Tab-separated table of C-alpha atoms in Angstrom:
chain	number	residue	atom	x	y	z
A	1	MET	CA	133.615	82.950	114.705
A	2	LEU	CA	130.615	80.838	115.520
A	3	ALA	CA	130.591	81.993	119.066
A	4	LEU	CA	130.618	85.597	117.972
A	5	ARG	CA	127.736	85.138	115.660
A	6	LEU	CA	125.737	83.420	118.547
A	7	VAL	CA	126.523	86.388	120.771
A	8	ARG	CA	125.048	88.899	118.157
A	9	GLY	CA	121.897	86.873	117.833
A	10	THR	CA	121.197	85.816	121.399
A	11	HIS	CA	118.174	86.701	123.508
A	12	PRO	CA	118.593	90.134	125.414
A	13	LEU	CA	118.549	88.566	128.808
A	14	VAL	CA	121.117	86.162	127.867
A	15	LEU	CA	123.193	88.953	126.481
A	16	LEU	CA	122.664	90.824	129.757
A	17	ARG	CA	124.121	87.899	131.768
A	18	ARG	CA	127.149	87.834	129.493
A	19	LEU	CA	127.591	91.609	129.931
A	20	LEU	CA	127.428	91.102	133.757
A	21	VAL	CA	130.324	88.392	133.471
A	22	ALA	CA	132.296	91.052	131.249
A	23	ALA	CA	131.709	93.710	134.059
A	24	ALA	CA	132.808	91.376	136.722
A	25	ALA	CA	135.908	90.405	134.603
A	26	ALA	CA	136.651	94.236	134.266
A	27	GLY	CA	136.681	94.645	137.908
A	28	VAL	CA	139.009	91.614	138.530
A	29	GLY	CA	141.378	92.765	135.799
A	30	PHE	CA	141.448	96.246	137.375
A	31	LEU	CA	142.371	94.784	140.695
A	32	LEU	CA	145.007	92.603	139.188
A	33	LEU	CA	146.568	95.676	137.375
A	34	CYS	CA	146.536	97.727	140.553
A	35	THR	CA	148.462	94.869	142.226
A	36	LEU	CA	150.975	95.121	139.390
A	37	GLY	CA	151.208	98.774	139.894
A	38	TYR	CA	151.717	98.346	143.612
A	39	ALA	CA	154.619	95.809	142.863
A	40	VAL	CA	156.086	98.259	140.234
A	41	GLY	CA	156.004	101.094	142.705
A	42	HIS	CA	157.284	99.183	145.727
A	43	PRO	CA	159.921	96.905	144.324
A	44	ALA	CA	161.541	96.361	147.816
A	45	ASP	CA	158.259	95.015	149.196
A	46	ALA	CA	157.889	91.973	147.205
A	47	ALA	CA	156.136	89.999	149.989
A	48	ALA	CA	153.335	92.508	150.346
A	49	ALA	CA	152.745	92.546	146.481
A	50	SER	CA	152.726	88.814	146.558
A	51	LEU	CA	150.181	88.753	149.297
A	52	ARG	CA	147.965	91.309	147.503
A	53	LEU	CA	147.956	89.303	144.322
A	54	LEU	CA	146.883	86.298	146.381
A	55	TRP	CA	144.016	88.244	147.844
A	56	CYS	CA	142.844	89.086	144.260
A	57	ALA	CA	142.261	85.178	143.899
A	58	ILE	CA	139.045	85.520	145.889
A	59	PRO	CA	137.199	87.898	143.572
A	60	LEU	CA	138.641	86.032	140.513
A	61	ALA	CA	137.354	82.827	141.899
A	62	ALA	CA	133.900	84.382	142.397
A	63	THR	CA	133.892	85.635	138.933
A	64	VAL	CA	134.788	82.299	137.618
A	65	TYR	CA	132.000	80.758	139.530
A	66	PHE	CA	129.580	83.150	138.095
A	67	ALA	CA	130.709	82.785	134.647
A	68	VAL	CA	130.418	78.927	134.859
A	69	ALA	CA	126.781	79.460	136.134
A	70	VAL	CA	125.935	81.846	133.104
A	71	ALA	CA	127.478	79.288	130.699
A	72	ARG	CA	125.257	76.530	132.299
A	73	THR	CA	122.146	78.561	131.529
A	74	ASP	CA	123.043	79.491	128.061
A	75	PRO	CA	120.388	78.197	125.650
A	76	SER	CA	122.653	78.175	122.619
A	77	ILE	CA	124.650	75.174	124.136
A	78	ARG	CA	121.731	72.950	124.710
A	79	PRO	CA	121.592	69.890	122.448
A	80	ARG	CA	118.836	70.054	119.758
A	81	PRO	CA	117.905	67.766	117.024
A	82	GLY	CA	119.706	68.323	113.883
A	83	LEU	CA	122.885	69.968	115.365
A	84	SER	CA	124.944	66.738	115.448
A	85	ALA	CA	124.204	66.425	111.670
A	86	VAL	CA	126.159	69.815	111.043
A	87	GLY	CA	128.989	68.805	113.352
A	88	LEU	CA	127.669	70.468	116.577
A	89	GLY	CA	127.464	67.449	118.884
A	90	PRO	CA	127.922	67.520	122.800
A	91	ALA	CA	131.684	67.975	122.580
A	92	ARG	CA	131.403	70.892	120.045
A	93	LEU	CA	128.693	72.583	122.284
A	94	THR	CA	130.856	72.505	125.306
A	95	ALA	CA	133.860	73.969	123.262
A	96	LEU	CA	131.367	76.634	122.013
A	97	ALA	CA	130.444	77.448	125.594
A	98	ALA	CA	133.951	77.665	126.819
A	99	ALA	CA	134.754	80.036	123.739
A	100	SER	CA	131.755	82.203	124.508
A	101	THR	CA	132.965	82.483	128.195
A	102	ALA	CA	136.352	83.430	127.154
A	103	VAL	CA	135.033	86.131	124.757
A	104	SER	CA	133.089	87.661	127.545
A	105	CYS	CA	135.920	87.618	130.115
A	106	THR	CA	138.414	88.945	127.488
A	107	LEU	CA	136.155	91.838	126.675
A	108	GLY	CA	136.038	92.794	130.444
A	109	SER	CA	139.796	92.423	130.861
A	110	MET	CA	140.499	94.658	127.666
A	111	LEU	CA	138.133	97.372	129.175
A	112	ALA	CA	139.945	97.069	132.432
A	113	LEU	CA	143.270	97.675	130.807
A	114	LEU	CA	141.964	100.703	128.916
A	115	PHE	CA	140.413	102.087	132.222
A	116	TYR	CA	143.658	101.466	134.020
A	117	LEU	CA	145.837	103.022	131.409
A	118	HIS	CA	143.417	106.163	131.249
A	119	LEU	CA	143.480	106.718	135.171
A	120	ARG	CA	147.442	106.509	134.905
A	121	GLY	CA	147.433	109.216	132.279
A	122	ASP	CA	149.011	106.930	129.549
A	123	ILE	CA	146.205	107.600	126.984
A	124	THR	CA	144.828	111.218	127.322
A	125	GLY	CA	146.767	112.605	130.352
A	126	MET	CA	146.215	112.344	134.112
A	127	PRO	CA	142.527	112.540	134.760
A	128	PHE	CA	140.957	113.795	138.187
A	129	ASP	CA	144.100	116.205	138.839
A	130	GLY	CA	146.335	113.069	139.449
A	131	ALA	CA	144.317	111.747	142.403
A	132	ALA	CA	145.063	108.229	141.389
A	133	ALA	CA	148.699	108.712	140.441
A	134	GLU	CA	150.227	107.334	143.728
A	135	LEU	CA	147.720	104.429	144.038
A	136	LEU	CA	148.474	103.399	140.327
A	137	ALA	CA	152.208	104.148	140.297
A	138	ALA	CA	151.767	106.512	137.435
A	139	ASP	CA	155.348	107.663	137.606
A	140	GLN	CA	156.674	104.243	136.763
A	141	PRO	CA	156.354	102.266	133.397
A	142	ILE	CA	154.156	99.109	133.626
A	143	PRO	CA	155.487	96.148	131.908
A	144	LEU	CA	152.990	95.299	129.129
A	145	ALA	CA	153.829	91.536	129.104
A	146	ALA	CA	153.204	91.190	132.795
A	147	ALA	CA	149.961	93.121	132.551
A	148	LEU	CA	148.616	91.059	129.626
A	149	THR	CA	149.778	87.857	131.425
A	150	LEU	CA	147.745	88.937	134.469
A	151	LEU	CA	144.743	89.877	132.386
A	152	ALA	CA	144.761	86.372	130.675
A	153	ILE	CA	144.471	84.545	133.849
A	154	LEU	CA	140.696	85.038	134.154
A	155	PRO	CA	139.553	84.268	130.550
A	156	VAL	CA	141.672	80.985	130.579
A	157	ALA	CA	140.431	79.866	134.124
A	158	ALA	CA	136.869	80.756	133.344
A	159	SER	CA	136.810	78.990	129.861
A	160	THR	CA	138.543	76.042	131.248
A	161	ALA	CA	136.160	75.762	134.252
A	162	ALA	CA	133.121	76.253	131.886
A	163	GLY	CA	134.448	73.470	129.595
A	164	LEU	CA	134.969	71.123	132.680
A	165	ALA	CA	131.448	71.709	134.034
A	166	LEU	CA	129.717	71.292	130.825
A	167	ARG	CA	131.774	68.428	129.414
A	168	PRO	CA	129.663	65.422	128.197
A	169	ARG	CA	129.067	62.683	130.824
A	170	LYS	CA	127.964	59.129	130.541
A	171	ASN	CA	124.660	58.289	132.087
A	172	THR	CA	123.204	61.683	131.426
A	173	ALA	CA	119.778	60.617	132.276
A	174	ALA	CA	120.875	59.518	135.693
A	175	THR	CA	122.671	62.602	136.526
A	176	SER	CA	120.623	65.226	134.806
A	177	ALA	CA	118.838	66.202	137.990
A	178	ASP	CA	122.120	66.686	139.883
A	179	GLY	CA	121.529	63.686	142.139
A	180	ALA	CA	117.923	64.158	142.657
A	181	GLU	CA	117.102	60.572	142.440
A	182	GLY	CA	120.185	59.304	144.610
A	183	PRO	CA	120.829	59.589	148.376
A	184	ALA	CA	120.449	62.882	150.129
A	185	PRO	CA	123.463	65.216	149.972
A	186	THR	CA	126.170	63.844	152.201
A	187	GLY	CA	128.215	67.108	152.729
A	188	LEU	CA	126.360	68.530	155.759
A	189	PRO	CA	128.519	66.877	158.549
A	190	TRP	CA	131.714	67.742	156.674
A	191	GLY	CA	130.592	71.330	156.212
A	192	VAL	CA	129.643	71.716	159.808
A	193	ALA	CA	132.984	70.388	160.778
A	194	LEU	CA	134.790	72.754	158.408
A	195	VAL	CA	132.765	75.785	159.752
A	196	ALA	CA	133.857	74.814	163.255
A	197	VAL	CA	137.505	74.520	162.334
A	198	GLY	CA	137.300	77.781	160.528
A	199	LEU	CA	135.948	79.639	163.532
A	200	ALA	CA	138.464	77.972	165.688
A	201	VAL	CA	141.243	78.972	163.440
A	202	GLU	CA	140.031	82.508	163.437
A	203	THR	CA	139.603	82.687	167.170
A	204	TYR	CA	143.197	81.454	167.559
A	205	ALA	CA	144.704	83.837	165.214
A	206	GLY	CA	142.713	86.572	166.572
A	207	GLN	CA	143.695	86.058	170.141
A	208	GLY	CA	147.181	84.702	169.569
A	209	GLY	CA	148.839	87.785	168.131
A	210	GLU	CA	150.715	85.769	165.519
A	211	GLY	CA	152.300	88.944	164.175
A	212	GLY	CA	151.841	87.965	160.476
A	213	THR	CA	149.706	90.311	158.244
A	214	PHE	CA	147.716	89.685	155.088
A	215	PRO	CA	147.469	93.040	153.317
A	216	LEU	CA	144.589	93.606	150.880
A	217	PRO	CA	144.413	95.942	148.021
A	218	GLY	CA	143.721	99.358	149.477
A	219	ARG	CA	144.450	100.742	152.974
A	220	PHE	CA	143.342	97.571	154.935
A	221	GLU	CA	146.988	96.552	155.933
A	222	GLY	CA	146.413	94.853	159.296
A	223	SER	CA	144.379	91.787	158.983
A	224	PRO	CA	146.020	88.576	160.437
A	225	GLY	CA	146.495	85.866	157.828
A	226	GLY	CA	145.085	83.278	160.206
A	227	VAL	CA	141.920	85.167	160.558
A	228	LEU	CA	141.503	85.189	156.813
A	229	ALA	CA	142.302	81.548	156.512
A	230	GLY	CA	139.750	80.826	159.156
A	231	TRP	CA	137.166	82.824	157.045
A	232	ILE	CA	138.071	80.833	153.983
A	233	LEU	CA	137.596	77.382	155.738
A	234	THR	CA	134.270	78.733	157.053
A	235	ALA	CA	133.181	79.730	153.561
A	236	VAL	CA	134.087	76.266	152.184
A	237	GLY	CA	132.261	74.632	155.040
A	238	LEU	CA	129.009	76.704	154.384
A	239	ALA	CA	129.256	75.967	150.651
A	240	MET	CA	129.494	72.189	151.478
A	241	ALA	CA	126.710	72.314	153.973
A	242	GLY	CA	124.371	74.251	151.662
A	243	PRO	CA	122.989	71.330	149.689
A	244	GLY	CA	122.320	69.401	152.908
A	245	LEU	CA	120.554	72.295	154.578
A	246	THR	CA	118.559	72.769	151.560
A	247	HIS	CA	117.515	69.075	151.430
A	248	TRP	CA	116.531	69.340	155.057
A	249	CYS	CA	114.388	72.364	154.255
A	250	GLY	CA	112.471	70.316	151.756
A	251	ARG	CA	111.976	67.600	154.381
A	252	LEU	CA	110.753	70.253	156.905
A	253	LEU	CA	108.208	71.388	154.526
A	254	GLN	CA	106.638	67.813	154.192
A	255	THR	CA	106.280	67.093	157.855
A	256	ALA	CA	103.079	66.962	159.782
A	257	ARG	CA	100.669	65.625	157.081
A	258	PRO	CA	101.472	68.057	154.266
A	259	GLY	CA	98.951	69.054	151.667
A	260	ALA	CA	99.566	69.227	147.961
A	261	VAL	CA	101.283	72.570	148.044
A	262	ARG	CA	103.698	71.755	150.661
A	263	LEU	CA	104.409	68.415	149.262
A	264	LEU	CA	105.181	69.952	145.972
A	265	ALA	CA	107.413	72.692	147.555
A	266	GLY	CA	109.237	70.235	149.606
A	267	ARG	CA	109.909	67.917	146.770
A	268	VAL	CA	111.257	70.524	144.620
A	269	LEU	CA	113.626	71.611	147.320
A	270	MET	CA	114.900	68.138	147.814
A	271	GLY	CA	115.356	67.442	144.117
A	272	GLU	CA	117.036	70.800	143.490
A	273	SER	CA	119.214	70.772	146.741
A	274	ARG	CA	122.476	70.176	144.925
A	275	ARG	CA	121.892	72.834	142.264
A	276	ILE	CA	120.799	75.706	144.537
A	277	GLY	CA	122.283	74.675	147.740
A	278	ARG	CA	125.954	75.229	147.006
A	279	PRO	CA	125.380	78.864	145.658
A	280	LEU	CA	123.099	79.479	148.621
A	281	GLY	CA	125.835	78.474	151.110
A	282	VAL	CA	128.517	80.430	149.276
A	283	VAL	CA	126.163	83.604	149.542
A	284	CYS	CA	125.607	82.745	153.171
A	285	ALA	CA	129.366	82.605	153.730
A	286	VAL	CA	130.002	86.074	151.832
A	287	VAL	CA	127.193	87.776	153.814
A	288	SER	CA	128.404	86.590	157.075
A	289	ALA	CA	131.830	87.737	156.285
A	290	ALA	CA	130.612	91.132	155.308
A	291	LEU	CA	128.577	91.438	158.468
A	292	ALA	CA	131.529	90.323	160.659
A	293	ALA	CA	133.700	92.865	158.905
A	294	GLY	CA	130.932	95.669	159.328
A	295	THR	CA	130.717	94.820	162.938
A	296	LEU	CA	134.475	95.082	163.283
A	297	TYR	CA	134.565	98.303	161.557
A	298	GLY	CA	131.677	99.737	163.234
A	299	SER	CA	133.308	99.114	166.565
A	300	GLY	CA	136.697	100.579	165.573
A	301	ALA	CA	138.329	97.351	166.880
A	302	GLY	CA	140.328	94.611	165.615
A	303	ALA	CA	142.905	92.103	166.493
A	304	GLY	CA	146.253	93.385	165.242
A	305	ALA	CA	144.296	95.785	162.887
A	306	GLY	CA	146.613	98.777	162.062
A	307	ALA	CA	143.820	100.697	160.092
A	308	GLY	CA	141.120	102.455	161.972
A	309	ALA	CA	137.578	102.223	161.502
A	310	GLY	CA	136.239	103.186	158.182
A	311	ASP	CA	139.829	102.936	156.763
A	312	PHE	CA	138.973	100.182	154.309
A	313	GLY	CA	140.311	101.472	151.201
A	314	PRO	CA	138.876	101.744	147.570
A	315	LEU	CA	140.253	98.593	146.134
A	316	SER	CA	139.344	96.496	149.082
A	317	GLY	CA	135.799	97.814	148.741
A	318	LEU	CA	135.842	97.017	145.033
A	319	GLY	CA	137.044	93.506	145.723
A	320	ALA	CA	134.483	92.880	148.447
A	321	GLY	CA	131.668	94.264	146.122
A	322	LEU	CA	132.704	92.023	143.491
A	323	VAL	CA	132.609	88.851	145.617
A	324	LEU	CA	129.132	89.815	146.962
A	325	ALA	CA	127.772	90.735	143.533
A	326	CYS	CA	129.134	87.613	141.743
A	327	THR	CA	127.971	85.118	144.375
A	328	THR	CA	124.643	86.829	144.594
A	329	ALA	CA	124.151	86.806	140.731
A	330	THR	CA	125.408	83.057	140.811
A	331	LEU	CA	122.599	82.165	143.180
A	332	LEU	CA	119.976	83.952	140.925
A	333	THR	CA	121.426	82.263	137.899
A	334	ALA	CA	121.172	78.856	139.652
A	335	ALA	CA	117.542	79.591	140.630
A	336	LEU	CA	116.917	80.304	137.046
A	337	GLU	CA	118.546	77.098	135.925
A	338	SER	CA	116.502	75.143	138.434
A	339	LYS	CA	113.316	76.724	137.017
A	340	GLN	CA	114.329	75.853	133.502
A	341	SER	CA	115.078	72.247	134.421
A	342	ARG	CA	111.572	71.567	135.822
A	343	ALA	CA	109.755	73.431	132.984
A	344	HIS	CA	108.354	70.291	131.644
A	345	THR	CA	107.018	69.279	135.154
A	346	THR	CA	105.367	72.844	135.363
A	347	GLU	CA	103.614	72.444	132.022
A	348	ALA	CA	102.484	68.892	132.924
A	349	LEU	CA	100.842	70.280	135.962
A	350	LEU	CA	99.176	73.000	134.128
A	351	ARG	CA	97.873	70.635	131.557
A	352	LEU	CA	96.358	68.490	134.272
A	353	GLY	CA	94.465	71.466	135.649
A	354	ALA	CA	96.633	72.614	138.592
A	355	PRO	CA	95.828	76.306	139.251
A	356	ALA	CA	98.740	78.850	138.709
A	357	THR	CA	98.402	80.017	142.328
A	358	VAL	CA	99.404	76.589	143.511
A	359	LEU	CA	102.767	76.922	141.811
A	360	ARG	CA	103.209	80.630	143.070
A	361	THR	CA	102.333	79.515	146.553
A	362	ALA	CA	104.757	76.554	146.483
A	363	ALA	CA	107.490	79.059	145.247
A	364	LEU	CA	106.854	81.475	148.107
A	365	MET	CA	107.013	78.546	150.608
A	366	ARG	CA	110.271	77.427	149.244
A	367	ALA	CA	111.776	80.943	149.534
A	368	GLY	CA	110.110	81.387	153.024
A	369	VAL	CA	111.624	78.166	154.461
A	370	LEU	CA	115.128	78.856	153.010
A	371	LEU	CA	115.161	82.378	154.407
A	372	ALA	CA	114.124	81.007	157.692
A	373	VAL	CA	116.872	78.505	157.934
A	374	PHE	CA	119.730	80.319	156.195
A	375	LEU	CA	119.184	83.842	157.651
A	376	PRO	CA	119.837	82.669	161.291
A	377	VAL	CA	122.755	80.531	160.186
A	378	THR	CA	124.356	83.598	158.382
A	379	TRP	CA	123.668	85.696	161.535
A	380	LEU	CA	125.216	83.190	163.859
A	381	VAL	CA	128.362	82.502	161.791
A	382	ALA	CA	128.821	86.210	161.531
A	383	GLU	CA	128.554	86.706	165.261
A	384	LEU	CA	130.994	83.924	166.062
A	385	ALA	CA	133.389	85.217	163.449
A	386	ALA	CA	133.355	88.648	164.762
A	387	VAL	CA	133.784	87.672	168.470
A	388	PRO	CA	137.577	87.240	168.442
A	389	LEU	CA	138.067	90.353	166.461
A	390	ARG	CA	136.223	92.807	168.784
A	391	GLY	CA	138.975	92.725	171.517
């Protein structure tokens, strides 16, 4: 009940972020229900239905990632003087954040169920002249228990992840800057190694003709499972390498006798490398995969692809759009969290007489060096990922 009262009285921008989480949850819930409909309509093809359900884990994970990022920036869960006296200590605030995340995701899941039933004609008759009847298995009854079980996966996963991410930790002062005062991030070599392994797996699967397929929701039915496994390894590698690359960007800004602006921009990047580097690496991975898939479909070729160019399918497009939107929104949310974390430093600089133009120039420098480093990396990974698929 307290979570609902806080939702009603929250700031409009915070409420907008929660509504975006609900919208992403609705998209994931619709994908899960469509996978259930495929399984009901094709009882003899259980393997394909299971693989479709497994593919839905990618947009589901992206939505959970976004929900956790939104929970981290929620001002209502920040410890404030006097809250402990009324029983709202760190543990209670963490439970409150998990409950708020569950409310948003449950709202989205219920909207997905209503929309799915409407498209099937179970509420007001078949809309769009029955155009979605075959896709949603409208001629078969949907087991309600299975549908509710699938829809409960995202709220449970998101609230659990939010609770684990925001749980009270010891030595809070030492870890509040996400390792800003420790050794540089150490995941860069491992991330590069994983990217290399992922590209090698994709090349081997794309040229080896392994024969196995990994069907996606929609009409994209011929993507080899090894190629997708290679893409996943590449994405994990880029996520691991992101903090190291961001830290390196901060050092790059401070080379060759830096002035005050470059020094400020570089120190901020080094201090926030863990917070913004990982979501930046995830976005880099998603965009590189999208570029590789666009190149593949633009050329009309693909290793073992049974679908022609442009035959991507509506549900595959929805899943890809959800992943891209959630990862981009997570990056923006992480940038907002980074700005909030250094608000006291910014205020101190302004009190000392630092011009506002210095802070804006430093922000532009940070954005410029990140684009200058991550855009070529994204393009290179996309080109290497698309090479074995063009033939």
